[in-house]
Amino acid sequence: MMDYQLTVQSMLERAEKYFPKKMVVSRTLSNVERISYRQIAQRVRRLASVLEKLGVQAGDRVGTLAWNHHRHLEAYFAIPSMGAVLHTINIRLSAEHLIYIINHAEDRVLLIDEDLLPMIEKIHDQLPTVKAYIVMGDREEAPASVLSPLYSYEGLLKEGDPAYSFTQKLDEKDPAGLCYTSATTGKPKGVVYTHRSIFLHSMVLGLKDSMAISEEDTVMYVVPMFHVNAWGMPFASTWLGSSQVLPGPKFTPKILAELIQNEQVTITAGVPTIWLGLLQELEKESYDLSSLRSIVCGGSAAPPEMIRTFEQKYKVPFCHAYGMTETSPLVTISRLKSDQQNLSDEEKLAIRAKQGMVVPGLEIRVVGEKGDVKWDGQEMGELLVRGPWIADQYDRDERSKQSFKDGWLYTGDIVTIDQEGFIKIVDRTKDLIKSGGEWISSVDLENAFMAHPEVLEAAVVAVPHPKWQERPLAFVVSKKQTSDLKEELRRFISQQFPKWWIPDEIIFLKEIPKTSVGKFLKRALREKYSDYYGQAKGNRVDAS
Ligand code: AMP
């Protein structure tokens, strides 16, 4: 067979050739723009030509600090197509982490949204590798700024070449993308994606047993484009010729509901907190969501009750998936096998709330203390993954050897695997609770709390205990706080778990702290309450 190179530029060229009239709807700070793939492709070529004029060469890293919009999508294709590396930077990082990753990546040019400029203005004197800044906004002039040289994206594009030919020298193993893990401890770690890994991962997003993205779809990725390449959806949707809807900056649940309704979105994707927010909006106002054929939910465990509400009350099919920055990200997706279709609704929900079965192309193992665990849905072990879109190291990072061993990625996720091969995430290694020598799953407890109609969010963390080693402590955000809700919740949970699983205390909070990508930041709770049992008796922390 031909030694054909699997490259990102060929993915754009397909959209340009076969779907020139298909539209990308892009919400920016000032308006909603509609741009065809023909226009996008020309703008991608213009951008690549001006980046080249600015001195960007093959292998150089180009950073983006941006929301989900069409200019960001153009950067997704222009940068890899000219042989450079698209480094998507998390806009919610601390100044310290921003400085660390821009310097570690050695970014040469930064593309920055206008409203995010202050983040870089504050630290620009600590970014020695950056030779030029480009502000992404609607205007053709760059605003006044301490950044220098600072160009306007639209101004530059005007001077660019719409017929620019991409390099023909790309090798599929060349780096195309770079994303740092959203570290909650230590410095972020960089993961480099290759043209080949992006191409193969995109192909899998199109499989019917996976996300089934196709030309018929209108895809709205709510997951940020700086979170594992918006789960690979910008690449796959463009390549496969889907229409796209990009929700832009500072969107609200109302904006999302309106976009789904008005643009007839068929697939959308994001972390559970986004969908919990949308549910609250749906309770306030009614929208027509009948175009939706799938909400893809990943990044943290999707509470089964949320899946039930979307499917039964709002008739929107839900799809639970699992992955991580190191895995491009898709590893498993939860779809019933055909012989599971005749199970009861409850049984089906229990299966679909799991993280699911590994997608074709990857291999997994679940390894406990005594080797591979039984496929019984009970025994727990760490999930190991390997395959063509799984990283084999962190970018120039000593910590690689802790996670990559014997050709496998050690995910740090503790899971069970059932007879059908469906995995269920029990916890991150560091979140698992060990009480009196037995394991308690914080995820199971959280899901159970979130199944109560009064509960909006719940997090359960381990706190050190003098007798039991650790005990679970529950944190709950409730719709309204009645004096007997705590007891009611305790009763509710007690029906489902053994006594020793029940958290000794339920603490009501206004909000669960979140990470930069919207997951529960359980470390913050663990740290704050680490001395909960260390306090003098009768003088416990009482935050309720
Ligand atoms: P990130 O690299 O930021 O995407 O984080 C990856 C981690 O998120 C994984 O290692 C899991 O711990 C967690 N995660 C991702 N998807 C799910 C899911 N569907 N259910 C539970 N945890 C998940």
Coordinates of C-alpha atoms and ligand atoms in Angstrom, one line a residue:
M1 CA 0.0 0.0 0.0
M2 CA 1.0 3.6 -0.5
D3 CA 3.0 5.3 2.2
Y4 CA 0.4 8.1 2.5
Q5 CA 1.1 10.7 5.2
L6 CA -1.9 11.3 7.5
T7 CA -1.8 15.1 8.0
V8 CA -4.0 17.8 9.3
Q9 CA -3.6 19.9 6.1
S10 CA -5.3 17.1 4.1
M11 CA -8.3 17.3 6.5
L12 CA -8.8 21.0 5.8
E13 CA -8.4 20.5 2.1
R14 CA -11.2 18.0 2.1
A15 CA -13.6 20.5 3.7
E16 CA -12.4 23.2 1.2
K17 CA -12.9 20.9 -1.8
Y18 CA -16.1 19.0 -0.9
F19 CA -18.0 21.2 1.5
P20 CA -17.2 24.8 0.5
K21 CA -20.7 26.0 1.2
K22 CA -21.1 24.4 4.6
M23 CA -21.2 27.0 7.4
V24 CA -19.4 27.7 10.6
V25 CA -21.5 29.9 13.0
S26 CA -19.2 31.8 15.3
R27 CA -20.3 33.9 18.3
T28 CA -17.7 36.6 19.0
L29 CA -17.8 39.4 21.6
S30 CA -19.7 41.7 19.3
N31 CA -21.8 39.5 17.0
V32 CA -22.6 36.1 15.5
E33 CA -20.8 35.5 12.2
R34 CA -21.5 33.0 9.5
I35 CA -18.5 31.8 7.5
S36 CA -18.3 29.1 4.9
Y37 CA -15.6 26.5 4.7
R38 CA -14.5 28.1 1.5
Q39 CA -13.9 31.4 3.4
I40 CA -12.4 29.5 6.3
A41 CA -9.9 27.7 4.1
Q42 CA -8.9 31.0 2.4
R43 CA -8.4 32.6 5.7
V44 CA -6.4 29.6 6.9
R45 CA -4.1 30.0 3.9
R46 CA -3.8 33.8 4.6
L47 CA -2.9 33.1 8.2
A48 CA -0.3 30.5 7.3
S49 CA 1.3 32.9 4.8
V50 CA 1.5 35.8 7.3
L51 CA 2.8 33.6 10.1
E52 CA 5.6 32.5 7.7
K53 CA 6.3 36.2 7.0
L54 CA 6.6 36.8 10.7
G55 CA 9.3 34.1 10.8
V56 CA 7.4 31.1 12.0
Q57 CA 9.2 27.9 10.8
A58 CA 8.4 24.2 10.8
G59 CA 8.6 22.9 14.4
D60 CA 8.0 26.3 16.0
R61 CA 5.3 26.5 18.6
V62 CA 2.6 29.1 18.2
G63 CA 0.4 29.7 21.2
T64 CA -3.3 30.5 21.2
L65 CA -5.2 32.1 24.2
A66 CA -8.7 32.1 23.0
W67 CA -12.4 31.1 23.3
N68 CA -14.2 28.9 20.8
H69 CA -14.7 30.9 17.6
H70 CA -13.8 30.8 14.0
R71 CA -10.5 32.6 14.3
H72 CA -9.4 29.9 16.7
L73 CA -10.6 27.2 14.3
E74 CA -8.5 28.9 11.6
A75 CA -5.4 28.8 13.8
Y76 CA -6.2 25.1 14.4
F77 CA -5.5 24.4 10.8
A78 CA -3.1 27.1 9.7
I79 CA -0.5 26.4 12.3
P80 CA -0.1 22.6 11.8
S81 CA -0.6 22.9 8.0
M82 CA 2.6 25.0 7.8
G83 CA 4.5 22.5 9.9
A84 CA 4.4 24.5 13.1
V85 CA 2.8 23.3 16.4
L86 CA -0.5 24.6 17.7
H87 CA -0.2 25.2 21.4
T88 CA -3.6 25.8 22.9
I89 CA -3.2 27.6 26.2
N90 CA -5.8 27.3 29.0
I91 CA -7.2 30.8 29.6
R92 CA -7.9 30.1 33.2
L93 CA -4.4 29.3 34.3
S94 CA -2.7 31.4 37.0
A95 CA 0.0 33.9 35.9
E96 CA 2.6 31.5 37.3
H97 CA 1.4 28.6 35.2
L98 CA 1.0 30.7 32.1
I99 CA 4.6 31.9 32.4
Y100 CA 5.7 28.3 33.0
I101 CA 4.0 26.8 30.0
I102 CA 4.7 29.5 27.5
N103 CA 8.4 29.4 28.4
H104 CA 8.5 25.6 28.6
A105 CA 6.8 25.3 25.2
E106 CA 9.1 28.1 23.8
D107 CA 6.2 29.7 22.0
R108 CA 7.4 32.0 19.2
V109 CA 4.1 33.8 18.5
L110 CA 1.0 34.2 20.6
L111 CA -2.5 34.7 19.2
I112 CA -4.7 36.2 21.9
D113 CA -8.3 37.2 22.1
E114 CA -8.8 40.9 22.7
D115 CA -10.6 40.5 26.0
L116 CA -7.7 38.2 27.2
L117 CA -4.9 40.6 26.4
P118 CA -4.5 41.8 30.0
M119 CA -3.5 38.3 31.1
I120 CA -0.4 38.5 28.8
E121 CA 0.2 42.2 29.3
K122 CA 0.8 41.5 32.9
I123 CA 3.5 38.9 32.3
H124 CA 5.0 39.8 28.8
D125 CA 8.3 40.8 30.2
Q126 CA 8.8 37.2 31.4
L127 CA 8.2 35.6 28.0
P128 CA 11.6 35.8 26.3
T129 CA 10.8 33.3 23.5
V130 CA 7.8 35.2 22.2
K131 CA 8.7 37.3 19.2
A132 CA 5.3 38.6 18.1
Y133 CA 1.7 39.0 19.4
I134 CA -1.5 38.9 17.3
V135 CA -4.7 40.1 18.8
M136 CA -7.8 38.2 17.6
G137 CA -10.8 40.6 17.4
D138 CA -13.2 42.1 14.8
R139 CA -11.1 45.2 14.2
E140 CA -8.3 45.6 11.6
E141 CA -6.2 47.8 13.9
A142 CA -4.4 46.5 17.0
P143 CA -5.4 48.2 20.3
A144 CA -2.9 50.2 22.3
S145 CA -0.9 47.8 24.4
V146 CA 2.4 47.2 26.1
L147 CA 2.8 44.1 23.9
S148 CA 5.2 44.6 21.1
P149 CA 5.1 44.0 18.2
L150 CA 1.4 43.6 18.4
Y151 CA -0.6 42.9 15.2
S152 CA -4.3 42.7 14.5
Y153 CA -5.4 39.3 13.2
E154 CA -7.9 40.8 10.7
G155 CA -5.3 43.5 9.6
L156 CA -2.7 40.8 9.0
L157 CA -5.1 38.5 7.1
K158 CA -5.9 41.3 4.7
E159 CA -2.2 41.2 3.6
G160 CA -2.1 37.4 3.6
D161 CA -2.2 35.1 0.5
P162 CA -5.5 33.3 0.0
A163 CA -3.9 30.9 -2.4
Y164 CA -0.9 30.0 -0.2
S165 CA 0.3 26.4 -0.7
F166 CA 1.0 24.5 2.4
T167 CA 4.4 22.7 2.7
Q168 CA 4.5 19.4 1.0
K169 CA 7.2 18.2 3.4
L170 CA 5.1 17.1 6.3
D171 CA 5.7 13.8 7.9
E172 CA 2.8 12.3 9.7
K173 CA 4.9 11.8 12.8
D174 CA 5.7 15.6 12.9
P175 CA 4.3 17.4 15.9
A176 CA 1.0 19.3 15.2
G177 CA -0.4 20.2 18.5
L178 CA 0.6 20.7 22.1
C179 CA -1.6 20.9 25.2
Y180 CA -0.7 21.0 28.8
T181 CA -2.6 19.0 31.4
S182 CA -4.8 21.0 33.6
A183 CA -2.7 20.2 36.6
T184 CA -4.2 20.5 40.0
T185 CA -0.9 19.8 41.7
G186 CA 2.6 20.6 40.5
K187 CA 3.5 22.2 37.1
P188 CA 1.3 21.4 34.1
K189 CA 2.8 18.7 31.8
G190 CA 2.9 19.1 28.0
V191 CA 1.5 16.5 25.6
V192 CA 2.5 16.7 22.0
Y193 CA 0.0 15.4 19.4
T194 CA 1.2 14.4 15.9
H195 CA -0.5 14.8 12.6
R196 CA -1.0 11.1 12.5
S197 CA -2.5 10.9 16.0
I198 CA -5.0 13.7 15.2
F199 CA -5.9 12.1 11.9
L200 CA -6.6 8.7 13.4
H201 CA -8.4 10.1 16.5
S202 CA -10.6 12.2 14.2
M203 CA -11.5 9.1 12.1
V204 CA -12.7 7.3 15.3
L205 CA -14.9 10.3 16.2
G206 CA -16.8 9.5 13.0
L207 CA -17.5 5.9 13.8
K208 CA -21.2 5.1 14.5
D209 CA -20.2 3.3 17.7
S210 CA -18.3 6.4 18.8
M211 CA -19.6 9.9 18.4
A212 CA -20.8 9.2 14.8
I213 CA -19.9 12.8 13.7
S214 CA -20.9 13.1 10.0
E215 CA -21.6 15.6 7.3
E216 CA -25.3 15.6 8.4
D217 CA -24.4 17.0 11.8
T218 CA -24.2 20.5 13.2
V219 CA -21.6 20.2 15.9
M220 CA -21.3 22.6 18.9
Y221 CA -18.4 21.9 21.1
V222 CA -18.8 23.7 24.3
V223 CA -15.7 22.1 25.8
P224 CA -13.0 24.8 25.4
M225 CA -10.7 24.6 22.4
F226 CA -7.8 24.7 25.0
H227 CA -9.1 21.5 26.7
V228 CA -7.6 18.6 24.7
N229 CA -8.3 20.3 21.4
A230 CA -12.0 20.5 22.3
W231 CA -11.9 16.7 22.4
G232 CA -10.7 16.6 18.8
M233 CA -14.1 17.8 17.5
P234 CA -12.8 20.9 15.5
F235 CA -10.6 18.6 13.5
A236 CA -13.1 15.9 13.0
S237 CA -16.1 18.2 12.3
T238 CA -14.2 20.1 9.6
W239 CA -12.8 17.0 8.0
L240 CA -16.1 15.3 7.9
G241 CA -17.9 18.4 6.6
S242 CA -20.3 19.0 9.5
S243 CA -21.6 22.4 10.1
Q244 CA -20.2 23.9 13.3
V245 CA -21.5 26.3 16.0
L246 CA -18.8 27.9 18.1
P247 CA -20.3 29.4 21.3
G248 CA -17.6 32.1 21.8
P249 CA -16.7 34.0 24.9
K250 CA -18.5 34.1 28.2
F251 CA -21.5 32.1 27.2
T252 CA -24.3 31.3 29.6
P253 CA -26.7 28.3 29.8
K254 CA -29.3 30.6 28.1
I255 CA -26.9 31.4 25.2
L256 CA -26.2 27.7 24.8
A257 CA -29.9 26.8 24.8
E258 CA -30.6 29.5 22.2
L259 CA -27.8 28.4 20.0
I260 CA -29.0 24.8 20.1
Q261 CA -32.5 25.8 19.2
N262 CA -31.8 28.5 16.6
E263 CA -28.9 26.7 14.8
Q264 CA -30.5 23.3 15.0
V265 CA -27.4 21.8 16.7
T266 CA -27.3 17.9 16.5
I267 CA -24.3 17.1 18.7
T268 CA -22.9 19.1 21.5
A269 CA -20.1 18.2 24.0
G270 CA -18.9 19.4 27.4
V271 CA -18.2 18.6 31.0
P272 CA -21.0 17.7 33.4
T273 CA -21.1 21.2 35.1
I274 CA -22.1 22.7 31.7
W275 CA -25.1 20.3 31.4
L276 CA -26.1 20.8 35.1
G277 CA -26.2 24.5 34.2
L278 CA -28.3 23.9 31.1
L279 CA -30.7 21.7 33.1
Q280 CA -31.4 24.6 35.5
E281 CA -32.0 26.9 32.5
L282 CA -34.4 24.4 31.0
E283 CA -36.3 24.4 34.3
K284 CA -36.8 28.1 34.0
E285 CA -37.7 28.5 30.3
S286 CA -38.7 26.2 27.6
Y287 CA -36.6 25.7 24.4
D288 CA -37.0 23.4 21.4
L289 CA -34.0 21.0 21.7
S290 CA -35.5 18.5 19.4
S291 CA -32.7 18.8 16.8
L292 CA -30.2 17.4 19.4
R293 CA -29.3 13.7 18.8
S294 CA -26.5 13.6 21.3
I295 CA -25.0 15.4 24.3
V296 CA -21.5 14.1 24.7
C297 CA -20.4 14.4 28.3
G298 CA -16.9 13.7 29.7
G299 CA -14.1 15.1 31.7
S300 CA -15.7 14.0 35.0
A301 CA -18.3 11.4 35.8
A302 CA -21.8 12.1 34.4
P303 CA -24.3 11.7 37.3
P304 CA -26.9 9.1 36.2
E305 CA -29.7 11.3 37.4
M306 CA -28.6 14.0 35.0
I307 CA -28.6 11.5 32.2
R308 CA -32.1 10.3 33.2
T309 CA -33.5 13.9 33.3
F310 CA -32.1 14.9 29.9
E311 CA -33.4 11.7 28.3
Q312 CA -36.7 11.2 29.9
K313 CA -37.9 14.8 30.6
Y314 CA -36.2 16.6 27.7
K315 CA -35.9 13.7 25.3
V316 CA -32.2 14.4 24.5
P317 CA -30.0 11.4 24.1
F318 CA -27.0 11.5 26.3
C319 CA -23.6 9.9 25.7
H320 CA -21.0 9.4 28.4
A321 CA -17.3 9.3 27.3
Y322 CA -13.9 9.1 29.0
G323 CA -10.5 10.3 28.2
M324 CA -7.6 12.6 29.2
T325 CA -5.2 15.1 27.7
E326 CA -2.6 12.3 27.3
T327 CA -5.1 10.3 25.2
S328 CA -6.2 12.9 22.6
P329 CA -8.7 12.4 24.5
L330 CA -11.2 9.6 23.5
V331 CA -10.6 6.2 25.2
T332 CA -14.0 4.9 26.0
I333 CA -17.6 5.7 25.2
S334 CA -20.7 4.2 26.7
R335 CA -23.1 2.8 24.1
L336 CA -25.3 -0.2 24.7
K337 CA -24.4 -3.3 22.7
S338 CA -27.3 -4.6 20.6
D339 CA -28.0 -7.5 23.0
Q340 CA -28.3 -5.1 25.9
Q341 CA -31.2 -3.2 24.3
N342 CA -33.8 -5.4 25.8
L343 CA -32.7 -4.8 29.4
S344 CA -35.0 -2.7 31.7
D345 CA -34.6 1.1 31.6
E346 CA -32.9 1.1 35.0
E347 CA -30.4 -1.6 33.9
K348 CA -29.7 0.3 30.7
L349 CA -29.1 3.6 32.5
A350 CA -26.7 1.8 34.9
I351 CA -24.7 0.6 32.0
R352 CA -24.7 3.9 30.1
A353 CA -23.7 5.8 33.2
K354 CA -20.5 3.8 33.1
Q355 CA -17.6 5.3 31.1
G356 CA -18.1 2.5 28.6
M357 CA -16.1 0.4 26.2
V358 CA -12.7 1.1 24.6
V359 CA -13.0 2.5 21.1
P360 CA -11.4 0.6 18.2
G361 CA -7.7 1.2 17.8
L362 CA -6.8 1.3 21.5
E363 CA -6.1 -1.4 24.0
I364 CA -6.7 -1.2 27.8
R365 CA -5.8 -3.2 30.8
V366 CA -7.0 -2.9 34.4
V367 CA -4.2 -3.7 36.8
G368 CA -4.6 -4.3 40.5
E369 CA -2.1 -5.2 43.2
K370 CA -2.0 -8.8 42.0
G371 CA -2.0 -8.2 38.2
D372 CA -4.9 -7.9 35.8
V373 CA -8.2 -7.7 37.6
K374 CA -11.2 -10.0 36.9
W375 CA -13.8 -8.7 34.5
D376 CA -16.5 -8.8 37.2
G377 CA -17.4 -5.2 37.6
Q378 CA -16.2 -5.4 41.2
E379 CA -12.4 -5.7 41.5
M380 CA -10.7 -2.4 41.2
G381 CA -7.4 -1.6 39.4
E382 CA -5.6 1.2 37.6
L383 CA -6.5 1.7 34.0
L384 CA -3.7 1.4 31.5
V385 CA -4.0 2.4 27.8
R386 CA -2.0 2.1 24.7
G387 CA -2.6 3.0 21.0
P388 CA -1.8 5.3 18.2
W389 CA -3.3 8.5 19.8
I390 CA -1.9 7.8 23.3
A391 CA 1.1 9.9 24.3
D392 CA 4.3 8.0 25.2
Q393 CA 5.9 10.8 27.2
Y394 CA 5.4 14.3 28.4
D395 CA 7.2 17.0 26.5
R396 CA 10.7 17.2 27.8
D397 CA 9.6 16.3 31.4
E398 CA 11.3 14.2 34.0
R399 CA 7.9 13.1 35.3
S400 CA 7.3 11.0 32.2
K401 CA 8.7 7.9 33.8
Q402 CA 6.0 7.9 36.5
S403 CA 3.2 7.6 33.9
F404 CA 4.6 5.8 30.9
K405 CA 6.0 2.4 31.6
D406 CA 6.4 -0.8 29.5
G407 CA 4.6 0.7 26.5
W408 CA 1.5 1.6 28.5
L409 CA 0.1 4.9 29.9
Y410 CA -0.8 4.6 33.5
T411 CA -3.8 6.8 33.7
G412 CA -4.0 7.2 37.5
D413 CA -7.7 6.3 37.2
I414 CA -9.1 3.5 39.4
V415 CA -11.7 1.5 37.6
T416 CA -13.7 -1.7 37.5
I417 CA -14.4 -3.6 34.3
D418 CA -17.5 -5.8 33.8
Q419 CA -18.0 -9.0 31.8
E420 CA -19.0 -6.9 28.7
G421 CA -15.7 -4.9 28.9
F422 CA -17.4 -1.7 30.1
I423 CA -15.2 0.3 32.5
K424 CA -16.5 2.3 35.4
I425 CA -14.3 5.0 37.0
V426 CA -14.3 4.6 40.7
D427 CA -12.0 7.5 41.4
R428 CA -8.7 9.1 40.6
T429 CA -6.0 7.3 42.6
K430 CA -5.7 10.4 44.8
D431 CA -9.5 10.8 45.3
L432 CA -10.2 7.2 46.5
I433 CA -11.2 7.0 50.1
K434 CA -9.6 4.3 52.3
S435 CA -11.7 3.9 55.5
G436 CA -10.8 1.1 58.0
G437 CA -8.8 -0.6 55.3
E438 CA -11.7 -0.7 52.8
W439 CA -12.1 1.4 49.7
I440 CA -15.0 3.9 49.3
S441 CA -15.7 5.5 45.9
S442 CA -16.2 9.2 46.1
V443 CA -17.7 9.2 42.6
D444 CA -20.5 6.7 43.6
L445 CA -21.4 8.8 46.6
E446 CA -21.4 12.0 44.6
N447 CA -23.7 10.5 42.0
A448 CA -26.0 9.3 44.7
F449 CA -26.2 12.8 46.3
M450 CA -26.8 14.4 42.9
A451 CA -29.7 12.0 42.3
H452 CA -31.6 13.8 45.0
P453 CA -34.0 16.4 43.5
E454 CA -32.8 19.2 45.9
V455 CA -29.1 18.7 45.1
L456 CA -27.4 20.8 42.4
E457 CA -23.8 19.7 43.0
A458 CA -22.0 17.3 45.4
A459 CA -18.4 16.5 46.0
V460 CA -17.1 13.9 48.5
V461 CA -13.5 13.9 49.7
A462 CA -11.3 11.9 52.0
V463 CA -10.2 13.5 55.2
P464 CA -7.6 12.0 57.6
H465 CA -9.2 10.2 60.6
P466 CA -7.4 9.1 63.8
K467 CA -9.2 5.7 64.0
W468 CA -10.3 4.9 60.4
Q469 CA -7.4 6.3 58.6
E470 CA -9.7 8.3 56.3
R471 CA -13.4 9.2 56.3
P472 CA -15.6 10.6 53.6
L473 CA -16.8 14.2 54.0
A474 CA -19.6 15.4 51.7
F475 CA -20.1 18.9 50.3
V476 CA -23.4 19.7 48.8
V477 CA -24.9 22.7 46.9
S478 CA -28.6 22.5 47.3
K479 CA -31.5 24.4 45.6
K480 CA -32.9 25.6 48.8
Q481 CA -31.6 24.8 52.2
T482 CA -34.2 23.6 54.6
S483 CA -33.3 22.7 58.2
D484 CA -34.1 19.0 57.7
L485 CA -32.4 18.6 54.3
K486 CA -29.2 17.2 55.9
E487 CA -31.1 14.4 57.7
E488 CA -33.2 13.8 54.6
L489 CA -30.0 13.4 52.5
R490 CA -28.5 11.1 55.1
R491 CA -31.6 8.9 54.9
F492 CA -31.5 9.0 51.1
I493 CA -27.9 7.9 50.9
S494 CA -28.2 5.3 53.7
Q495 CA -30.7 3.4 51.5
Q496 CA -28.0 2.8 48.9
F497 CA -24.7 2.2 50.7
P498 CA -23.4 0.2 53.6
K499 CA -23.3 2.2 56.9
W500 CA -19.5 2.8 56.9
W501 CA -19.8 4.5 53.4
I502 CA -22.1 7.2 54.7
P503 CA -20.2 10.5 55.2
D504 CA -20.1 11.6 58.9
E505 CA -20.9 15.1 57.9
I506 CA -22.7 16.9 55.1
I507 CA -21.5 20.4 54.6
F508 CA -23.6 22.9 52.6
L509 CA -21.7 25.2 50.3
K510 CA -22.7 28.0 47.9
E511 CA -20.6 26.5 45.2
I512 CA -18.1 23.6 44.8
P513 CA -14.7 25.0 43.8
K514 CA -13.9 24.2 40.2
T515 CA -10.8 23.6 38.1
S516 CA -9.9 25.7 35.1
V517 CA -11.9 23.3 32.9
G518 CA -15.0 23.2 35.1
K519 CA -14.3 20.0 37.1
F520 CA -14.8 19.8 40.9
L521 CA -11.5 20.9 42.5
K522 CA -11.6 18.4 45.3
R523 CA -8.0 19.1 46.3
A524 CA -9.1 22.5 47.6
L525 CA -11.8 20.9 49.8
R526 CA -9.4 18.2 51.0
E527 CA -6.8 20.8 52.0
K528 CA -9.3 23.1 53.7
Y529 CA -10.8 20.3 55.7
S530 CA -7.7 18.2 56.2
D531 CA -7.8 18.9 60.0
Y532 CA -11.5 18.2 60.3
Y533 CA -11.0 15.3 62.8
G534 CA -7.9 16.7 64.2
Q535 CA -9.9 19.4 66.0
A536 CA -10.7 19.2 69.7
K537 CA -13.9 17.1 70.2
G538 CA -17.0 19.2 70.2
N539 CA -15.2 22.0 68.4
R540 CA -15.4 20.7 64.9
V541 CA -15.5 22.8 61.8
D542 CA -19.1 23.7 61.2
A543 CA -19.7 25.2 57.8
S544 CA -23.3 24.2 57.5
Ligands
AMP1 P1 -8.0 16.1 31.6 O1 -6.6 15.7 31.1 O2 -8.0 17.4 32.2 O3 -9.0 15.9 30.5 O4 -8.4 15.1 32.8 C1 -8.5 13.7 32.6 C2 -9.1 13.1 33.8 O5 -10.5 13.4 33.9 C3 -9.1 11.6 33.7 O6 -7.9 11.0 34.1 C4 -10.2 11.2 34.7 O7 -9.8 11.2 36.0 C5 -11.2 12.4 34.5 N1 -12.3 12.0 33.6 C6 -12.4 12.2 32.2 N2 -13.6 11.8 31.7 C7 -14.2 11.2 32.8 C8 -15.5 10.6 32.9 N3 -16.3 10.4 31.9 N4 -15.8 10.1 34.2 C9 -15.0 10.3 35.2 N5 -13.8 10.9 35.1 C10 -13.4 11.3 33.9

